[in-house]
Amino acid sequence: YKQLNITGYKTYVILGNNPEERAEKRPITINVSLRFMQDNMACNSDDLSNTICYSSLLNFLEKKLENASFKLIEKAAQFIYEA
């Protein structure tokens, strides 16, 4: 398989267990690995229409996280994984 990594994407979520921690959104950094089990068409075609728009992927994650809140960073990670 081939893998593409998106690293260092910063966003903000409500995160923490006590009210002081949850008073405002806190920064988290997201790293995403995409694995392609077979060659992605874009690898061979060099054609933008055959690829994933990584900006759209990150916007999707941002939208999912926009109104989410978590007590634990592990729960946030699971939420992102399931998105």
PDB file of N, CA and C in Angstrom:
ATOM      1  N   TYR A   1       0.823  -1.185   0.000  1.00  0.00           N
ATOM      2  CA  TYR A   1       0.000   0.000   0.000  1.00  0.00           C
ATOM      3  C   TYR A   1       0.865   1.246   0.000  1.00  0.00           C
ATOM      4  N   LYS A   2       0.253   2.354  -0.356  1.00  0.00           N
ATOM      5  CA  LYS A   2       0.931   3.645  -0.303  1.00  0.00           C
ATOM      6  C   LYS A   2       0.290   4.462   0.799  1.00  0.00           C
ATOM      7  N   GLN A   3       1.064   5.339   1.380  1.00  0.00           N
ATOM      8  CA  GLN A   3       0.570   6.126   2.503  1.00  0.00           C
ATOM      9  C   GLN A   3       0.883   7.596   2.287  1.00  0.00           C
ATOM     10  N   LEU A   4      -0.074   8.427   2.659  1.00  0.00           N
ATOM     11  CA  LEU A   4       0.094   9.873   2.616  1.00  0.00           C
ATOM     12  C   LEU A   4      -0.155  10.403   4.016  1.00  0.00           C
ATOM     13  N   ASN A   5       0.725  11.240   4.502  1.00  0.00           N
ATOM     14  CA  ASN A   5       0.589  11.797   5.845  1.00  0.00           C
ATOM     15  C   ASN A   5       0.318  13.295   5.781  1.00  0.00           C
ATOM     16  N   ILE A   6      -0.653  13.713   6.545  1.00  0.00           N
ATOM     17  CA  ILE A   6      -0.933  15.136   6.751  1.00  0.00           C
ATOM     18  C   ILE A   6      -0.604  15.390   8.214  1.00  0.00           C
ATOM     19  N   THR A   7       0.393  16.206   8.468  1.00  0.00           N
ATOM     20  CA  THR A   7       0.847  16.389   9.849  1.00  0.00           C
ATOM     21  C   THR A   7       0.754  17.848  10.276  1.00  0.00           C
ATOM     22  N   GLY A   8       0.529  18.015  11.554  1.00  0.00           N
ATOM     23  CA  GLY A   8       0.579  19.336  12.150  1.00  0.00           C
ATOM     24  C   GLY A   8      -0.638  20.207  11.917  1.00  0.00           C
ATOM     25  N   TYR A   9      -1.805  19.609  11.626  1.00  0.00           N
ATOM     26  CA  TYR A   9      -3.010  20.406  11.419  1.00  0.00           C
ATOM     27  C   TYR A   9      -3.561  20.829  12.779  1.00  0.00           C
ATOM     28  N   LYS A  10      -3.650  22.116  13.004  1.00  0.00           N
ATOM     29  CA  LYS A  10      -4.083  22.646  14.297  1.00  0.00           C
ATOM     30  C   LYS A  10      -5.542  23.090  14.229  1.00  0.00           C
ATOM     31  N   THR A  11      -6.305  22.669  15.234  1.00  0.00           N
ATOM     32  CA  THR A  11      -7.693  23.094  15.373  1.00  0.00           C
ATOM     33  C   THR A  11      -7.991  23.265  16.857  1.00  0.00           C
ATOM     34  N   TYR A  12      -9.205  23.677  17.152  1.00  0.00           N
ATOM     35  CA  TYR A  12      -9.571  23.964  18.541  1.00  0.00           C
ATOM     36  C   TYR A  12     -10.842  23.226  18.920  1.00  0.00           C
ATOM     37  N   VAL A  13     -10.838  22.627  20.120  1.00  0.00           N
ATOM     38  CA  VAL A  13     -12.006  21.910  20.631  1.00  0.00           C
ATOM     39  C   VAL A  13     -12.149  22.179  22.129  1.00  0.00           C
ATOM     40  N   ILE A  14     -13.359  21.946  22.622  1.00  0.00           N
ATOM     41  CA  ILE A  14     -13.560  21.976  24.065  1.00  0.00           C
ATOM     42  C   ILE A  14     -13.020  20.656  24.598  1.00  0.00           C
ATOM     43  N   LEU A  15     -12.043  20.749  25.481  1.00  0.00           N
ATOM     44  CA  LEU A  15     -11.338  19.563  25.954  1.00  0.00           C
ATOM     45  C   LEU A  15     -10.960  19.749  27.412  1.00  0.00           C
ATOM     46  N   GLY A  16     -11.294  18.782  28.218  1.00  0.00           N
ATOM     47  CA  GLY A  16     -10.902  18.818  29.618  1.00  0.00           C
ATOM     48  C   GLY A  16     -11.989  18.231  30.495  1.00  0.00           C
ATOM     49  N   ASN A  17     -11.616  17.943  31.727  1.00  0.00           N
ATOM     50  CA  ASN A  17     -12.537  17.299  32.645  1.00  0.00           C
ATOM     51  C   ASN A  17     -13.227  18.280  33.584  1.00  0.00           C
ATOM     52  N   ASN A  18     -12.551  19.357  33.944  1.00  0.00           N
ATOM     53  CA  ASN A  18     -13.177  20.283  34.887  1.00  0.00           C
ATOM     54  C   ASN A  18     -13.650  21.551  34.170  1.00  0.00           C
ATOM     55  N   PRO A  19     -14.546  22.306  34.791  1.00  0.00           N
ATOM     56  CA  PRO A  19     -15.141  23.490  34.146  1.00  0.00           C
ATOM     57  C   PRO A  19     -14.110  24.526  33.685  1.00  0.00           C
ATOM     58  N   GLU A  20     -13.036  24.694  34.427  1.00  0.00           N
ATOM     59  CA  GLU A  20     -12.005  25.661  34.029  1.00  0.00           C
ATOM     60  C   GLU A  20     -11.365  25.267  32.706  1.00  0.00           C
ATOM     61  N   GLU A  21     -11.110  23.993  32.529  1.00  0.00           N
ATOM     62  CA  GLU A  21     -10.512  23.503  31.279  1.00  0.00           C
ATOM     63  C   GLU A  21     -11.490  23.623  30.115  1.00  0.00           C
ATOM     64  N   ARG A  22     -12.772  23.488  30.401  1.00  0.00           N
ATOM     65  CA  ARG A  22     -13.790  23.470  29.359  1.00  0.00           C
ATOM     66  C   ARG A  22     -14.376  24.855  29.067  1.00  0.00           C
ATOM     67  N   ALA A  23     -13.853  25.875  29.724  1.00  0.00           N
ATOM     68  CA  ALA A  23     -14.396  27.226  29.578  1.00  0.00           C
ATOM     69  C   ALA A  23     -14.228  27.772  28.163  1.00  0.00           C
ATOM     70  N   GLU A  24     -13.155  27.396  27.509  1.00  0.00           N
ATOM     71  CA  GLU A  24     -12.949  27.829  26.123  1.00  0.00           C
ATOM     72  C   GLU A  24     -12.218  26.748  25.347  1.00  0.00           C
ATOM     73  N   LYS A  25     -12.295  26.843  24.043  1.00  0.00           N
ATOM     74  CA  LYS A  25     -11.674  25.831  23.182  1.00  0.00           C
ATOM     75  C   LYS A  25     -10.168  25.845  23.373  1.00  0.00           C
ATOM     76  N   ARG A  26      -9.617  24.650  23.286  1.00  0.00           N
ATOM     77  CA  ARG A  26      -8.173  24.466  23.455  1.00  0.00           C
ATOM     78  C   ARG A  26      -7.578  23.926  22.150  1.00  0.00           C
ATOM     79  N   PRO A  27      -6.326  24.269  21.876  1.00  0.00           N
ATOM     80  CA  PRO A  27      -5.717  23.785  20.625  1.00  0.00           C
ATOM     81  C   PRO A  27      -5.354  22.305  20.704  1.00  0.00           C
ATOM     82  N   ILE A  28      -5.583  21.621  19.595  1.00  0.00           N
ATOM     83  CA  ILE A  28      -5.061  20.263  19.415  1.00  0.00           C
ATOM     84  C   ILE A  28      -4.401  20.205  18.040  1.00  0.00           C
ATOM     85  N   THR A  29      -3.446  19.343  17.909  1.00  0.00           N
ATOM     86  CA  THR A  29      -2.769  19.141  16.627  1.00  0.00           C
ATOM     87  C   THR A  29      -3.116  17.744  16.129  1.00  0.00           C
ATOM     88  N   ILE A  30      -3.545  17.684  14.880  1.00  0.00           N
ATOM     89  CA  ILE A  30      -3.988  16.424  14.285  1.00  0.00           C
ATOM     90  C   ILE A  30      -2.999  15.992  13.209  1.00  0.00           C
ATOM     91  N   ASN A  31      -2.653  14.720  13.242  1.00  0.00           N
ATOM     92  CA  ASN A  31      -1.881  14.082  12.186  1.00  0.00           C
ATOM     93  C   ASN A  31      -2.755  12.996  11.589  1.00  0.00           C
ATOM     94  N   VAL A  32      -2.888  12.985  10.265  1.00  0.00           N
ATOM     95  CA  VAL A  32      -3.741  12.018   9.579  1.00  0.00           C
ATOM     96  C   VAL A  32      -2.888  11.222   8.601  1.00  0.00           C
ATOM     97  N   SER A  33      -3.052   9.906   8.623  1.00  0.00           N
ATOM     98  CA  SER A  33      -2.392   9.038   7.650  1.00  0.00           C
ATOM     99  C   SER A  33      -3.461   8.391   6.782  1.00  0.00           C
ATOM    100  N   LEU A  34      -3.316   8.547   5.482  1.00  0.00           N
ATOM    101  CA  LEU A  34      -4.213   7.913   4.526  1.00  0.00           C
ATOM    102  C   LEU A  34      -3.456   6.769   3.857  1.00  0.00           C
ATOM    103  N   ARG A  35      -4.051   5.593   3.904  1.00  0.00           N
ATOM    104  CA  ARG A  35      -3.426   4.430   3.269  1.00  0.00           C
ATOM    105  C   ARG A  35      -4.253   4.010   2.070  1.00  0.00           C
ATOM    106  N   PHE A  36      -3.583   3.832   0.961  1.00  0.00           N
ATOM    107  CA  PHE A  36      -4.219   3.381  -0.264  1.00  0.00           C
ATOM    108  C   PHE A  36      -3.799   1.929  -0.491  1.00  0.00           C
ATOM    109  N   MET A  37      -4.763   1.037  -0.479  1.00  0.00           N
ATOM    110  CA  MET A  37      -4.466  -0.384  -0.620  1.00  0.00           C
ATOM    111  C   MET A  37      -4.028  -0.736  -2.042  1.00  0.00           C
ATOM    112  N   GLN A  38      -4.394   0.099  -2.979  1.00  0.00           N
ATOM    113  CA  GLN A  38      -3.921  -0.066  -4.350  1.00  0.00           C
ATOM    114  C   GLN A  38      -3.529   1.314  -4.858  1.00  0.00           C
ATOM    115  N   ASP A  39      -2.844   1.355  -5.966  1.00  0.00           N
ATOM    116  CA  ASP A  39      -2.428   2.640  -6.510  1.00  0.00           C
ATOM    117  C   ASP A  39      -3.624   3.549  -6.719  1.00  0.00           C
ATOM    118  N   ASN A  40      -3.519   4.735  -6.207  1.00  0.00           N
ATOM    119  CA  ASN A  40      -4.515   5.769  -6.456  1.00  0.00           C
ATOM    120  C   ASN A  40      -4.344   6.204  -7.907  1.00  0.00           C
ATOM    121  N   MET A  41      -5.451   6.429  -8.603  1.00  0.00           N
ATOM    122  CA  MET A  41      -5.365   6.821 -10.017  1.00  0.00           C
ATOM    123  C   MET A  41      -4.473   8.043 -10.208  1.00  0.00           C
ATOM    124  N   ALA A  42      -4.505   8.957  -9.258  1.00  0.00           N
ATOM    125  CA  ALA A  42      -3.719  10.183  -9.393  1.00  0.00           C
ATOM    126  C   ALA A  42      -2.215   9.899  -9.403  1.00  0.00           C
ATOM    127  N   CYS A  43      -1.800   8.809  -8.754  1.00  0.00           N
ATOM    128  CA  CYS A  43      -0.375   8.449  -8.743  1.00  0.00           C
ATOM    129  C   CYS A  43       0.148   8.207 -10.150  1.00  0.00           C
ATOM    130  N   ASN A  44      -0.722   7.692 -10.999  1.00  0.00           N
ATOM    131  CA  ASN A  44      -0.311   7.381 -12.366  1.00  0.00           C
ATOM    132  C   ASN A  44      -0.701   8.454 -13.366  1.00  0.00           C
ATOM    133  N   SER A  45      -1.816   9.140 -13.112  1.00  0.00           N
ATOM    134  CA  SER A  45      -2.319  10.080 -14.112  1.00  0.00           C
ATOM    135  C   SER A  45      -1.778  11.501 -13.942  1.00  0.00           C
ATOM    136  N   ASP A  46      -1.391  11.851 -12.708  1.00  0.00           N
ATOM    137  CA  ASP A  46      -0.968  13.217 -12.406  1.00  0.00           C
ATOM    138  C   ASP A  46      -2.089  14.213 -12.725  1.00  0.00           C
ATOM    139  N   ASP A  47      -3.325  13.747 -12.572  1.00  0.00           N
ATOM    140  CA  ASP A  47      -4.515  14.536 -12.891  1.00  0.00           C
ATOM    141  C   ASP A  47      -5.244  14.876 -11.592  1.00  0.00           C
ATOM    142  N   LEU A  48      -5.437  16.142 -11.356  1.00  0.00           N
ATOM    143  CA  LEU A  48      -6.068  16.620 -10.130  1.00  0.00           C
ATOM    144  C   LEU A  48      -7.461  16.045  -9.920  1.00  0.00           C
ATOM    145  N   SER A  49      -8.182  15.769 -10.986  1.00  0.00           N
ATOM    146  CA  SER A  49      -9.543  15.245 -10.854  1.00  0.00           C
ATOM    147  C   SER A  49      -9.568  13.805 -10.322  1.00  0.00           C
ATOM    148  N   ASN A  50      -8.428  13.142 -10.278  1.00  0.00           N
ATOM    149  CA  ASN A  50      -8.342  11.767  -9.789  1.00  0.00           C
ATOM    150  C   ASN A  50      -7.881  11.658  -8.343  1.00  0.00           C
ATOM    151  N   THR A  51      -7.792  12.754  -7.673  1.00  0.00           N
ATOM    152  CA  THR A  51      -7.240  12.724  -6.328  1.00  0.00           C
ATOM    153  C   THR A  51      -8.250  13.175  -5.282  1.00  0.00           C
ATOM    154  N   ILE A  52      -7.869  13.060  -4.050  1.00  0.00           N
ATOM    155  CA  ILE A  52      -8.655  13.532  -2.916  1.00  0.00           C
ATOM    156  C   ILE A  52      -8.262  14.978  -2.664  1.00  0.00           C
ATOM    157  N   CYS A  53      -9.239  15.820  -2.402  1.00  0.00           N
ATOM    158  CA  CYS A  53      -8.935  17.201  -2.038  1.00  0.00           C
ATOM    159  C   CYS A  53      -8.633  17.216  -0.542  1.00  0.00           C
ATOM    160  N   TYR A  54      -7.358  17.351  -0.204  1.00  0.00           N
ATOM    161  CA  TYR A  54      -6.945  17.278   1.194  1.00  0.00           C
ATOM    162  C   TYR A  54      -7.491  18.445   1.995  1.00  0.00           C
ATOM    163  N   SER A  55      -7.677  19.562   1.361  1.00  0.00           N
ATOM    164  CA  SER A  55      -8.292  20.706   2.021  1.00  0.00           C
ATOM    165  C   SER A  55      -9.730  20.378   2.413  1.00  0.00           C
ATOM    166  N   SER A  56     -10.455  19.705   1.527  1.00  0.00           N
ATOM    167  CA  SER A  56     -11.831  19.290   1.834  1.00  0.00           C
ATOM    168  C   SER A  56     -11.859  18.291   2.985  1.00  0.00           C
ATOM    169  N   LEU A  57     -10.895  17.394   3.012  1.00  0.00           N
ATOM    170  CA  LEU A  57     -10.801  16.422   4.098  1.00  0.00           C
ATOM    171  C   LEU A  57     -10.605  17.140   5.438  1.00  0.00           C
ATOM    172  N   LEU A  58      -9.701  18.090   5.468  1.00  0.00           N
ATOM    173  CA  LEU A  58      -9.450  18.838   6.702  1.00  0.00           C
ATOM    174  C   LEU A  58     -10.635  19.718   7.078  1.00  0.00           C
ATOM    175  N   ASN A  59     -11.300  20.290   6.082  1.00  0.00           N
ATOM    176  CA  ASN A  59     -12.509  21.072   6.367  1.00  0.00           C
ATOM    177  C   ASN A  59     -13.605  20.185   6.944  1.00  0.00           C
ATOM    178  N   PHE A  60     -13.714  18.963   6.449  1.00  0.00           N
ATOM    179  CA  PHE A  60     -14.683  18.005   6.968  1.00  0.00           C
ATOM    180  C   PHE A  60     -14.401  17.725   8.448  1.00  0.00           C
ATOM    181  N   LEU A  61     -13.138  17.456   8.769  1.00  0.00           N
ATOM    182  CA  LEU A  61     -12.771  17.211  10.162  1.00  0.00           C
ATOM    183  C   LEU A  61     -13.057  18.428  11.034  1.00  0.00           C
ATOM    184  N   GLU A  62     -12.722  19.596  10.533  1.00  0.00           N
ATOM    185  CA  GLU A  62     -12.966  20.843  11.260  1.00  0.00           C
ATOM    186  C   GLU A  62     -14.460  20.991  11.570  1.00  0.00           C
ATOM    187  N   LYS A  63     -15.299  20.716  10.592  1.00  0.00           N
ATOM    188  CA  LYS A  63     -16.753  20.826  10.762  1.00  0.00           C
ATOM    189  C   LYS A  63     -17.257  19.818  11.796  1.00  0.00           C
ATOM    190  N   LYS A  64     -16.741  18.590  11.737  1.00  0.00           N
ATOM    191  CA  LYS A  64     -17.149  17.566  12.698  1.00  0.00           C
ATOM    192  C   LYS A  64     -16.754  17.959  14.127  1.00  0.00           C
ATOM    193  N   LEU A  65     -15.605  18.598  14.271  1.00  0.00           N
ATOM    194  CA  LEU A  65     -15.096  18.952  15.586  1.00  0.00           C
ATOM    195  C   LEU A  65     -15.658  20.269  16.117  1.00  0.00           C
ATOM    196  N   GLU A  66     -16.263  21.048  15.235  1.00  0.00           N
ATOM    197  CA  GLU A  66     -16.710  22.397  15.563  1.00  0.00           C
ATOM    198  C   GLU A  66     -17.561  22.461  16.837  1.00  0.00           C
ATOM    199  N   ASN A  67     -18.516  21.576  16.978  1.00  0.00           N
ATOM    200  CA  ASN A  67     -19.414  21.595  18.131  1.00  0.00           C
ATOM    201  C   ASN A  67     -19.191  20.421  19.078  1.00  0.00           C
ATOM    202  N   ALA A  68     -18.111  19.701  18.882  1.00  0.00           N
ATOM    203  CA  ALA A  68     -17.822  18.546  19.732  1.00  0.00           C
ATOM    204  C   ALA A  68     -17.094  18.997  20.998  1.00  0.00           C
ATOM    205  N   SER A  69     -17.252  18.212  22.037  1.00  0.00           N
ATOM    206  CA  SER A  69     -16.483  18.456  23.262  1.00  0.00           C
ATOM    207  C   SER A  69     -16.090  17.115  23.851  1.00  0.00           C
ATOM    208  N   PHE A  70     -14.962  17.104  24.504  1.00  0.00           N
ATOM    209  CA  PHE A  70     -14.402  15.862  25.029  1.00  0.00           C
ATOM    210  C   PHE A  70     -13.800  16.105  26.400  1.00  0.00           C
ATOM    211  N   LYS A  71     -13.934  15.115  27.254  1.00  0.00           N
ATOM    212  CA  LYS A  71     -13.249  15.165  28.540  1.00  0.00           C
ATOM    213  C   LYS A  71     -11.810  14.669  28.401  1.00  0.00           C
ATOM    214  N   LEU A  72     -11.621  13.699  27.496  1.00  0.00           N
ATOM    215  CA  LEU A  72     -10.310  13.068  27.331  1.00  0.00           C
ATOM    216  C   LEU A  72      -9.806  13.204  25.896  1.00  0.00           C
ATOM    217  N   ILE A  73      -8.513  13.410  25.743  1.00  0.00           N
ATOM    218  CA  ILE A  73      -7.904  13.504  24.421  1.00  0.00           C
ATOM    219  C   ILE A  73      -8.055  12.174  23.673  1.00  0.00           C
ATOM    220  N   GLU A  74      -8.072  11.061  24.408  1.00  0.00           N
ATOM    221  CA  GLU A  74      -8.250   9.755  23.780  1.00  0.00           C
ATOM    222  C   GLU A  74      -9.623   9.647  23.108  1.00  0.00           C
ATOM    223  N   LYS A  75     -10.637  10.214  23.730  1.00  0.00           N
ATOM    224  CA  LYS A  75     -11.978  10.217  23.146  1.00  0.00           C
ATOM    225  C   LYS A  75     -12.001  11.082  21.884  1.00  0.00           C
ATOM    226  N   ALA A  76     -11.302  12.217  21.925  1.00  0.00           N
ATOM    227  CA  ALA A  76     -11.198  13.072  20.733  1.00  0.00           C
ATOM    228  C   ALA A  76     -10.534  12.304  19.595  1.00  0.00           C
ATOM    229  N   ALA A  77      -9.491  11.564  19.899  1.00  0.00           N
ATOM    230  CA  ALA A  77      -8.793  10.769  18.872  1.00  0.00           C
ATOM    231  C   ALA A  77      -9.722   9.722  18.271  1.00  0.00           C
ATOM    232  N   GLN A  78     -10.503   9.065  19.104  1.00  0.00           N
ATOM    233  CA  GLN A  78     -11.446   8.052  18.616  1.00  0.00           C
ATOM    234  C   GLN A  78     -12.518   8.712  17.732  1.00  0.00           C
ATOM    235  N   PHE A  79     -12.988   9.869  18.135  1.00  0.00           N
ATOM    236  CA  PHE A  79     -13.984  10.614  17.372  1.00  0.00           C
ATOM    237  C   PHE A  79     -13.447  10.952  15.976  1.00  0.00           C
ATOM    238  N   ILE A  80     -12.208  11.418  15.917  1.00  0.00           N
ATOM    239  CA  ILE A  80     -11.577  11.756  14.632  1.00  0.00           C
ATOM    240  C   ILE A  80     -11.412  10.491  13.791  1.00  0.00           C
ATOM    241  N   TYR A  81     -10.976   9.422  14.405  1.00  0.00           N
ATOM    242  CA  TYR A  81     -10.802   8.148  13.686  1.00  0.00           C
ATOM    243  C   TYR A  81     -12.112   7.683  13.059  1.00  0.00           C
ATOM    244  N   GLU A  82     -13.208   7.814  13.805  1.00  0.00           N
ATOM    245  CA  GLU A  82     -14.505   7.354  13.326  1.00  0.00           C
ATOM    246  C   GLU A  82     -15.129   8.291  12.300  1.00  0.00           C
ATOM    247  N   ALA A  83     -14.651   9.532  12.231  1.00  0.00           N
ATOM    248  CA  ALA A  83     -15.201  10.491  11.277  1.00  0.00           C
ATOM    249  C   ALA A  83     -14.860  10.043   9.875  1.00  0.00           C
TER     250      ALA A  83
END
